[in-house]
Amino acid sequence: MSFDHRAPGTDPDAWTPVLARVHATPIVLNGYDRVLVVAPHPDDETLGAGGLIAIAAEAGLPVHVVLVSRGEGSHPDSPTTTPDQLRVRRTAEFSAALDALHPAVTSTVLDVPDGGLREHAEVLAHALTEHLPSGPAAPGSAATGPAATGRTLLVAPWQGDGHRDHRIAGEVAERLAAETPGVDLLSYPVWAWHWDDPAAPALPVAGLRALPLSTAALDRKRRALDAHASQVRPLSPAPGDEAIVDDRHARHHLRDQEWFVAPSVADTATANADADADEHTTASRSRESFDAHYDRKPEGWDFDGSWYEQRKRAVTLAALPRRRYRSALELGCATGVLTAALTERADSVLGTDISRAPLERARRRAPSAQFVQAALPAEWPAGRWDLVVMSEVGYYLSPADLDATIDRVLASLDDDGVLVACHWRHPDSDAVTDGDTVDAHLAARWPRPALVRHVEPDFVLSVLPGPAVASVARTEGLVR
């Protein structure tokens, strides 16, 4: 992703109706012992998490900000101010901004070159480790007490923000959060608000978390942003000295809520302060997030026009070991494109989807099929099936829900039936796991070997048989 900060960018008002439709889980700080914030450059901490910093510090939580670089590269074409001058100026602005957010906030400056975090990622990793639960103190560091214990909220840039330093900082934070018990991660966008398209966002809008800002917290954030004078006001009238964060861009960050991207692992300290620090509950993708997706894109994904989708359907249908089925169940049928094809191979077809909106289109597309809105696995339809299709669904389920879904399939599948599972193998920011993980889990849980397993770079497809299913050639009498 490349963008020009000098371009007008996305109108902040264009995000307002999109964010209003998000059923965001509020961020609650109860249950945390400390907050650790990563800022690749001076002002990132204020733009992305200034309200959170102010609220946490006011509540008495220790807040520490790790500043990666001093931001000397913000005006590479300036005719009036050198990088060395910017380095000094922006460091002072950073200190003033933290003081405006709350005087109790502490900080560390790593002095990584602006734009060079990829080459110095382990410097950041080592610095964060010092402040994470059970993290060792670095040789020669100022830390004299025991390493941090208890639950930590780690706050870092969103990896998809479009700036290389932001991406690397987000990757380091995500890795450490995954490796360290007692650490929860929230990711903040900065530049995505500027370059992203609210009509078809790359930002995972449906999964955003919201932190309501009080009038006092928002006022502290405004004053902190104003302290970054070299960024919010021109260095001079000369070309190359323009403001980096002009009034239009600042409006993205001065709403009465701060927005964060949360990983799929639920914040158990927020949900249950009495829970053990090492326990996490992974949630399936919510109905609200799918509803929001179909609000933006009524057809869901390009099932009709995409050659990838057309070919994948053809491969799925070709993998079915029987010409005809009595009763087929499709889990997560979306707008019914595959459902319509299944009606040509089964006497009866039932499609389910967690969201109501795509089912209206599915009914028109496959009028001979039946459809029901259902969230898996709790809302399981009654009946028995000799064909169950799970296409692009498994990685939206939590591990517990995936296990329960497999159990439901096994309990309702006829002995001569099959489960056909097909899943995308590339990253999906809305997914809980990934296609390879789901396929491996299905294989491990299924009581019999796969009849078909097709793997290619884009998707993996498995046909898992009931006890009475034989190979096609054996069924046809070609082999004994």
Coordinates of C-alpha atoms in Angstrom, one line a residue:
M1 CA 0.0 0.0 0.0
S2 CA 1.3 3.5 -0.9
F3 CA -0.4 6.8 -0.2
D4 CA 0.4 10.5 -0.3
H5 CA -0.3 12.3 3.0
R6 CA -0.6 15.5 1.0
A7 CA -3.6 14.2 -0.9
P8 CA -7.0 15.1 0.5
G9 CA -7.7 11.4 1.3
T10 CA -10.9 9.9 2.5
D11 CA -13.4 12.4 3.9
P12 CA -13.8 11.6 7.6
D13 CA -17.6 12.0 7.2
A14 CA -17.6 9.0 4.9
W15 CA -16.5 6.8 7.8
T16 CA -19.2 8.1 10.1
P17 CA -22.2 5.9 8.8
V18 CA -19.9 2.9 8.4
L19 CA -18.7 3.1 12.0
A20 CA -22.3 3.8 13.2
R21 CA -23.3 0.4 11.8
V22 CA -20.6 -1.5 13.7
H23 CA -21.9 -3.4 16.7
A24 CA -18.5 -2.9 18.4
T25 CA -17.7 -4.6 21.8
P26 CA -16.6 -1.7 24.0
I27 CA -13.0 -1.9 25.4
V28 CA -13.0 -2.1 29.2
L29 CA -9.7 -1.7 31.1
N30 CA -10.8 -3.4 34.3
G31 CA -8.6 -6.5 34.9
Y32 CA -5.4 -5.1 33.4
D33 CA -2.3 -4.4 35.5
R34 CA -0.6 -2.2 32.9
V35 CA -0.8 -0.8 29.4
L36 CA 2.2 -0.9 27.0
V37 CA 1.9 1.2 23.8
V38 CA 4.1 1.0 20.7
A39 CA 4.6 4.2 18.7
P40 CA 6.7 3.9 15.6
H41 CA 7.0 7.7 15.4
P42 CA 6.2 10.6 17.6
D43 CA 2.4 11.4 17.3
D44 CA 1.4 7.8 16.5
E45 CA 0.7 7.2 20.2
T46 CA -1.6 10.2 20.3
L47 CA -3.4 9.7 17.0
G48 CA -4.0 6.0 17.5
A49 CA -4.3 5.6 21.2
G50 CA -4.2 9.0 22.9
G51 CA -7.6 8.5 24.5
L52 CA -6.8 5.1 25.8
I53 CA -3.5 6.3 27.3
A54 CA -5.3 9.2 29.0
I55 CA -8.1 7.0 30.4
A56 CA -5.8 4.2 31.6
A57 CA -3.4 6.6 33.3
E58 CA -6.2 8.5 34.9
A59 CA -7.6 5.2 36.3
G60 CA -4.2 4.6 38.0
L61 CA -2.9 2.0 35.5
P62 CA 0.9 2.2 34.7
V63 CA 1.2 3.3 31.1
H64 CA 4.5 3.0 29.3
V65 CA 5.0 4.1 25.7
V66 CA 7.9 2.7 23.6
L67 CA 8.8 5.2 20.9
V68 CA 10.7 3.4 18.1
S69 CA 12.1 6.3 16.1
R70 CA 12.3 10.0 16.7
G71 CA 10.5 10.8 13.4
E72 CA 13.4 12.6 11.6
G73 CA 12.1 11.4 8.2
S74 CA 8.7 13.2 8.3
H75 CA 9.7 16.0 5.9
P76 CA 12.3 14.6 3.5
D77 CA 11.9 17.5 1.1
S78 CA 12.0 20.3 3.6
P79 CA 14.1 23.3 2.5
T80 CA 14.2 24.7 6.0
T81 CA 14.6 21.9 8.5
T82 CA 17.2 19.1 8.6
P83 CA 16.5 15.6 9.8
D84 CA 18.8 16.2 12.8
Q85 CA 16.7 19.3 13.7
L86 CA 13.5 17.3 13.3
R87 CA 14.9 14.6 15.5
V88 CA 15.4 17.0 18.4
R89 CA 12.2 18.9 17.8
R90 CA 9.9 15.8 17.5
T91 CA 11.5 14.2 20.6
A92 CA 10.5 17.3 22.6
E93 CA 7.0 17.2 21.1
F94 CA 6.6 13.6 22.1
S95 CA 7.5 14.4 25.7
A96 CA 5.0 17.3 25.7
A97 CA 2.3 15.2 24.2
L98 CA 2.7 12.5 26.8
D99 CA 2.5 15.1 29.5
A100 CA -0.7 16.4 28.0
L101 CA -2.2 12.9 28.0
H102 CA -1.2 12.3 31.6
P103 CA 1.9 13.3 33.6
A104 CA 2.2 9.8 35.0
V105 CA 2.9 8.2 31.6
T106 CA 6.4 6.9 31.2
S107 CA 8.3 6.2 28.0
T108 CA 11.4 4.6 26.3
V109 CA 13.0 5.9 23.1
L110 CA 14.8 3.3 21.0
D111 CA 16.5 5.5 18.4
V112 CA 15.7 3.2 15.5
P113 CA 16.2 5.1 12.2
D114 CA 12.9 6.5 10.9
G115 CA 11.7 4.1 8.2
G116 CA 14.2 1.4 9.3
L117 CA 12.3 -0.8 11.7
R118 CA 12.4 -3.8 9.4
E119 CA 16.1 -3.9 9.8
H120 CA 15.9 -3.4 13.6
A121 CA 12.8 -5.4 14.5
E122 CA 14.6 -7.3 17.3
V123 CA 15.4 -4.0 19.0
L124 CA 11.7 -3.4 19.4
A125 CA 11.0 -7.0 20.4
H126 CA 13.7 -6.9 23.1
A127 CA 12.4 -3.6 24.5
L128 CA 8.9 -4.8 24.7
T129 CA 9.9 -8.1 26.3
E130 CA 11.3 -6.1 29.2
H131 CA 7.9 -4.8 30.0
L132 CA 5.8 -7.9 29.4
P133 CA 4.8 -10.5 32.0
S134 CA 7.8 -12.5 33.1
G135 CA 10.0 -10.6 30.6
P136 CA 13.7 -10.6 31.3
A137 CA 15.5 -7.4 32.0
A138 CA 18.1 -6.5 29.4
P139 CA 21.8 -6.5 30.4
G140 CA 22.7 -3.0 31.5
S141 CA 19.1 -1.8 31.5
A142 CA 17.7 0.6 34.1
A143 CA 15.2 -2.1 35.3
T144 CA 16.2 -3.1 38.8
G145 CA 13.0 -4.8 40.0
P146 CA 11.5 -8.1 39.1
A147 CA 10.1 -8.6 35.6
A148 CA 6.5 -7.6 35.0
T149 CA 3.8 -10.0 36.1
G150 CA 0.0 -9.9 35.8
R151 CA -2.1 -9.0 32.7
T152 CA -0.8 -6.5 30.2
L153 CA -2.7 -4.7 27.4
L154 CA -0.3 -4.3 24.5
V155 CA -1.3 -1.6 22.0
A156 CA 0.4 -1.3 18.6
P157 CA -0.2 -0.2 15.1
W158 CA -2.5 -2.2 12.8
Q159 CA -0.3 -4.2 10.4
G160 CA -2.3 -3.2 7.4
D161 CA -2.0 0.5 8.0
G162 CA 0.1 1.1 4.9
H163 CA 3.4 2.3 6.4
R164 CA 6.3 -0.1 6.6
D165 CA 7.3 0.9 10.2
H166 CA 3.7 0.4 11.3
R167 CA 3.5 -3.0 9.7
I168 CA 6.7 -4.3 11.3
A169 CA 5.7 -2.8 14.7
G170 CA 2.4 -4.6 14.4
E171 CA 4.0 -7.9 13.5
V172 CA 6.4 -7.8 16.4
A173 CA 3.6 -7.0 18.8
E174 CA 1.4 -9.7 17.5
R175 CA 4.2 -12.3 17.8
L176 CA 5.0 -11.3 21.3
A177 CA 1.4 -11.3 22.4
A178 CA 0.9 -14.8 21.0
E179 CA 4.0 -16.1 22.7
T180 CA 3.5 -14.4 26.1
P181 CA 0.8 -15.5 28.6
G182 CA -1.1 -12.7 30.2
V183 CA -0.8 -10.3 27.2
D184 CA -3.8 -9.1 25.1
L185 CA -3.3 -7.1 21.9
L186 CA -5.2 -4.2 20.4
S187 CA -4.1 -2.6 17.1
Y188 CA -4.7 1.0 16.1
P189 CA -5.1 2.3 12.5
V190 CA -3.5 5.7 11.7
W191 CA -3.2 6.1 7.9
A192 CA -5.8 3.5 6.9
W193 CA -8.5 6.1 7.7
H194 CA -6.8 8.4 5.1
W195 CA -6.4 6.0 2.2
D196 CA -9.0 3.2 2.7
D197 CA -12.4 3.1 1.0
P198 CA -15.3 3.0 3.4
A199 CA -17.5 1.4 0.7
A200 CA -15.2 -1.6 0.4
P201 CA -12.7 -1.3 3.3
A202 CA -9.5 -3.2 3.8
L203 CA -9.8 -2.4 7.4
P204 CA -11.7 -5.2 9.2
V205 CA -14.6 -2.9 10.1
A206 CA -17.0 -5.5 11.4
G207 CA -14.5 -6.7 14.0
L208 CA -13.4 -3.3 15.4
R209 CA -13.5 -2.6 19.1
A210 CA -14.5 0.8 20.4
L211 CA -13.2 2.8 23.4
P212 CA -15.7 5.6 24.3
L213 CA -13.9 8.9 25.1
S214 CA -15.1 11.2 27.8
T215 CA -15.0 15.0 27.2
A216 CA -11.9 15.2 29.5
A217 CA -10.1 12.4 27.7
L218 CA -10.9 13.9 24.2
D219 CA -9.6 17.3 25.5
R220 CA -6.4 15.7 26.6
K221 CA -6.0 14.0 23.2
R222 CA -6.6 17.3 21.4
R223 CA -3.9 19.1 23.5
A224 CA -1.5 16.2 23.0
L225 CA -2.0 16.3 19.2
D226 CA -1.5 20.1 19.3
A227 CA 1.8 19.5 21.0
H228 CA 3.1 17.7 17.9
A229 CA 3.4 21.1 16.2
S230 CA 5.8 20.0 13.5
Q231 CA 3.2 17.5 12.3
V232 CA -0.1 19.4 12.6
R233 CA 1.2 22.8 11.3
P234 CA 3.5 23.6 8.3
L235 CA 7.1 24.0 9.1
S236 CA 7.1 27.0 6.8
P237 CA 5.1 28.2 3.7
A238 CA 7.7 26.5 1.5
P239 CA 6.9 23.4 -0.6
G240 CA 8.0 20.3 1.3
D241 CA 7.1 21.9 4.7
E242 CA 3.4 21.0 4.6
A243 CA 1.6 19.7 7.6
I244 CA 1.7 15.9 7.8
V245 CA -1.5 15.7 9.9
D246 CA -3.7 18.5 8.6
D247 CA -7.1 19.4 10.1
R248 CA -8.9 17.0 7.7
H249 CA -6.8 14.1 8.7
A250 CA -6.9 15.0 12.4
R251 CA -10.7 14.7 12.3
H252 CA -10.4 10.9 11.8
H253 CA -8.7 10.7 15.2
L254 CA -10.7 13.2 17.2
R255 CA -14.0 11.3 17.3
D256 CA -15.7 10.5 20.6
Q257 CA -14.5 6.9 20.3
E258 CA -11.2 5.4 19.5
W259 CA -11.3 2.4 17.2
F260 CA -9.0 -0.7 17.5
V261 CA -8.6 -3.9 15.6
A262 CA -8.7 -6.9 18.0
P263 CA -7.4 -10.3 17.2
S264 CA -9.7 -13.3 17.3
V265 CA -8.6 -14.2 20.8
A266 CA -11.2 -12.6 23.1
D267 CA -10.0 -10.4 26.0
T268 CA -10.8 -12.6 29.0
A269 CA -9.6 -10.0 31.4
T270 CA -12.2 -7.6 30.1
A271 CA -14.9 -10.2 29.8
N272 CA -14.2 -11.8 33.2
A273 CA -11.8 -10.2 35.6
D274 CA -11.9 -13.3 37.7
A275 CA -10.7 -15.6 34.9
D276 CA -7.2 -17.1 35.2
A277 CA -4.6 -15.0 33.4
D278 CA -3.6 -17.8 31.0
E279 CA -7.1 -18.6 29.9
H280 CA -8.4 -17.2 26.6
T281 CA -11.7 -17.7 24.9
T282 CA -11.6 -17.6 21.1
A283 CA -14.9 -16.5 19.7
S284 CA -16.4 -17.4 16.4
R285 CA -17.0 -14.6 13.9
S286 CA -20.2 -12.9 15.0
R287 CA -23.5 -12.6 13.2
E288 CA -23.2 -8.8 13.4
S289 CA -19.9 -8.8 11.5
F290 CA -21.5 -10.9 8.7
D291 CA -24.6 -8.6 8.7
A292 CA -22.2 -5.6 8.3
H293 CA -20.4 -7.3 5.5
Y294 CA -23.7 -7.9 3.5
D295 CA -24.8 -4.3 4.3
R296 CA -21.7 -3.2 2.4
K297 CA -21.7 -5.9 -0.3
P298 CA -25.2 -7.4 -0.8
E299 CA -23.7 -10.1 -3.1
G300 CA -21.2 -11.0 -0.5
W301 CA -18.2 -12.1 -2.5
D302 CA -18.0 -12.3 -6.3
F303 CA -19.4 -15.8 -6.5
D304 CA -20.8 -15.4 -10.0
G305 CA -18.2 -13.4 -11.8
S306 CA -15.0 -14.7 -10.4
W307 CA -13.3 -17.5 -12.4
Y308 CA -11.6 -18.6 -9.1
E309 CA -15.1 -19.1 -7.6
Q310 CA -16.5 -20.8 -10.8
R311 CA -13.5 -23.2 -11.0
K312 CA -13.6 -24.0 -7.2
R313 CA -17.3 -24.9 -7.5
A314 CA -16.6 -27.1 -10.4
V315 CA -13.8 -28.9 -8.5
T316 CA -16.1 -29.3 -5.5
L317 CA -18.9 -30.8 -7.5
A318 CA -16.5 -33.1 -9.4
A319 CA -15.2 -34.4 -6.1
L320 CA -18.6 -35.7 -5.0
P321 CA -18.3 -39.6 -5.2
R322 CA -21.9 -40.2 -6.1
R323 CA -23.9 -38.9 -9.0
R324 CA -27.0 -38.3 -6.9
Y325 CA -27.8 -37.7 -3.2
R326 CA -31.0 -38.0 -1.2
S327 CA -30.6 -35.0 1.1
A328 CA -27.9 -32.3 1.1
L329 CA -27.1 -29.8 3.8
E330 CA -25.0 -26.8 2.9
L331 CA -23.4 -24.9 5.9
G332 CA -22.9 -21.2 5.2
C333 CA -24.6 -21.1 1.9
A334 CA -24.3 -17.3 1.5
T335 CA -26.2 -16.1 -1.6
G336 CA -26.9 -19.6 -2.8
V337 CA -24.7 -20.0 -5.9
L338 CA -23.3 -23.4 -4.8
T339 CA -26.7 -24.3 -3.4
A340 CA -28.3 -23.9 -6.9
A341 CA -25.7 -26.3 -8.3
L342 CA -26.4 -28.8 -5.5
T343 CA -30.1 -28.9 -6.4
E344 CA -29.0 -30.6 -9.6
R345 CA -27.3 -33.4 -7.6
A346 CA -29.7 -33.9 -4.7
D347 CA -33.4 -34.6 -4.2
S348 CA -33.6 -32.1 -1.4
V349 CA -31.2 -29.3 -0.4
L350 CA -31.2 -27.2 2.8
G351 CA -28.9 -24.2 3.0
T352 CA -28.1 -22.4 6.2
D353 CA -26.4 -19.1 6.8
I354 CA -25.8 -17.0 10.0
S355 CA -27.0 -13.8 8.3
R356 CA -30.5 -13.2 7.1
A357 CA -29.7 -10.8 4.1
P358 CA -28.0 -13.3 1.8
L359 CA -30.7 -15.9 2.3
E360 CA -33.2 -13.7 0.4
R361 CA -30.9 -13.8 -2.7
A362 CA -30.3 -17.5 -2.2
R363 CA -34.1 -18.2 -2.3
R364 CA -34.4 -16.4 -5.6
R365 CA -31.3 -18.1 -7.0
A366 CA -32.3 -21.7 -5.9
P367 CA -36.1 -21.7 -5.6
S368 CA -36.3 -25.5 -5.2
A369 CA -34.0 -25.5 -2.1
Q370 CA -35.0 -24.7 1.4
F371 CA -33.1 -22.2 3.6
V372 CA -32.9 -21.4 7.2
Q373 CA -31.0 -18.7 9.2
A374 CA -28.8 -20.5 11.7
A375 CA -25.6 -19.9 13.7
L376 CA -23.4 -23.0 13.9
P377 CA -23.3 -25.2 15.8
A378 CA -26.0 -24.2 18.3
E379 CA -28.8 -23.7 15.8
W380 CA -28.4 -27.0 14.1
P381 CA -31.3 -28.0 11.7
A382 CA -33.2 -31.2 12.3
G383 CA -32.8 -34.1 9.8
R384 CA -30.4 -36.6 8.4
W385 CA -28.1 -36.1 5.4
D386 CA -26.1 -38.1 3.0
L387 CA -24.2 -35.0 1.8
V388 CA -23.0 -32.1 4.0
V389 CA -21.0 -29.3 2.4
M390 CA -18.9 -26.9 4.5
S391 CA -17.4 -24.4 2.1
E392 CA -15.4 -21.4 3.4
V393 CA -17.0 -21.7 6.8
G394 CA -14.7 -23.6 9.2
Y395 CA -12.2 -20.9 9.7
Y396 CA -14.8 -18.5 11.0
L397 CA -15.6 -20.9 13.9
S398 CA -13.8 -21.0 17.2
P399 CA -12.0 -24.2 17.9
A400 CA -14.8 -25.2 20.3
D401 CA -17.5 -24.4 17.8
L402 CA -15.6 -26.3 15.0
D403 CA -15.4 -29.4 17.2
A404 CA -19.1 -29.1 18.1
T405 CA -19.9 -28.7 14.4
I406 CA -17.9 -31.8 13.5
D407 CA -19.8 -33.7 16.2
R408 CA -23.1 -32.5 14.8
V409 CA -22.2 -33.6 11.3
L410 CA -21.1 -37.0 12.5
A411 CA -24.4 -37.5 14.4
S412 CA -26.6 -36.5 11.5
L413 CA -24.7 -38.0 8.6
D414 CA -26.0 -41.3 7.1
D415 CA -23.6 -44.2 6.9
D416 CA -23.3 -43.8 3.1
G417 CA -22.9 -40.0 3.3
V418 CA -19.9 -37.7 3.0
L419 CA -18.8 -34.3 4.3
V420 CA -17.2 -32.1 1.7
A421 CA -15.0 -29.3 3.2
C422 CA -13.4 -26.7 1.0
H423 CA -11.4 -23.7 2.4
W424 CA -9.3 -20.8 1.2
R425 CA -5.6 -21.1 2.1
H426 CA -4.6 -17.4 2.1
P427 CA -4.9 -15.0 5.1
D428 CA -8.3 -13.6 6.0
S429 CA -8.3 -10.8 8.6
D430 CA -11.9 -11.8 9.6
A431 CA -11.1 -15.4 10.1
V432 CA -10.5 -17.1 13.5
T433 CA -8.0 -19.7 12.0
D434 CA -7.1 -20.6 8.5
G435 CA -8.0 -23.2 5.9
D436 CA -5.0 -25.5 6.5
T437 CA -5.7 -25.5 10.2
V438 CA -9.4 -26.4 9.6
D439 CA -8.6 -29.1 7.2
A440 CA -6.0 -30.7 9.5
H441 CA -8.4 -30.5 12.4
L442 CA -11.2 -32.2 10.3
A443 CA -8.8 -35.0 9.3
A444 CA -7.7 -35.5 12.9
R445 CA -11.3 -35.6 14.3
W446 CA -12.9 -37.7 11.5
P447 CA -13.0 -41.4 12.2
R448 CA -12.0 -42.5 8.7
P449 CA -9.4 -41.4 6.2
A450 CA -10.3 -38.9 3.5
L451 CA -11.7 -40.3 0.3
V452 CA -10.4 -37.2 -1.6
R453 CA -7.9 -34.6 -0.5
H454 CA -7.1 -31.9 -3.1
V455 CA -4.6 -29.2 -2.2
E456 CA -3.5 -26.3 -4.4
P457 CA -2.0 -22.9 -3.5
D458 CA -5.5 -21.2 -3.2
F459 CA -7.7 -23.8 -1.4
V460 CA -7.8 -27.2 0.1
L461 CA -10.7 -29.6 -0.4
S462 CA -11.4 -32.9 1.5
V463 CA -14.1 -35.5 1.1
L464 CA -14.6 -37.3 4.4
P465 CA -16.7 -40.5 4.2
G466 CA -19.2 -42.3 6.3
P467 CA -18.6 -46.0 7.2
A468 CA -20.5 -47.3 4.2
V469 CA -18.8 -45.2 1.5
A470 CA -16.5 -47.0 -0.9
S471 CA -14.4 -45.7 -3.8
V472 CA -16.2 -44.8 -7.0
A473 CA -14.5 -47.6 -8.9
R474 CA -15.4 -50.2 -6.2
T475 CA -19.0 -48.9 -6.2
E476 CA -19.2 -49.2 -10.0
G477 CA -17.9 -52.8 -9.8
L478 CA -14.7 -52.0 -11.6
V479 CA -12.6 -53.4 -8.8
R480 CA -13.4 -55.9 -6.1

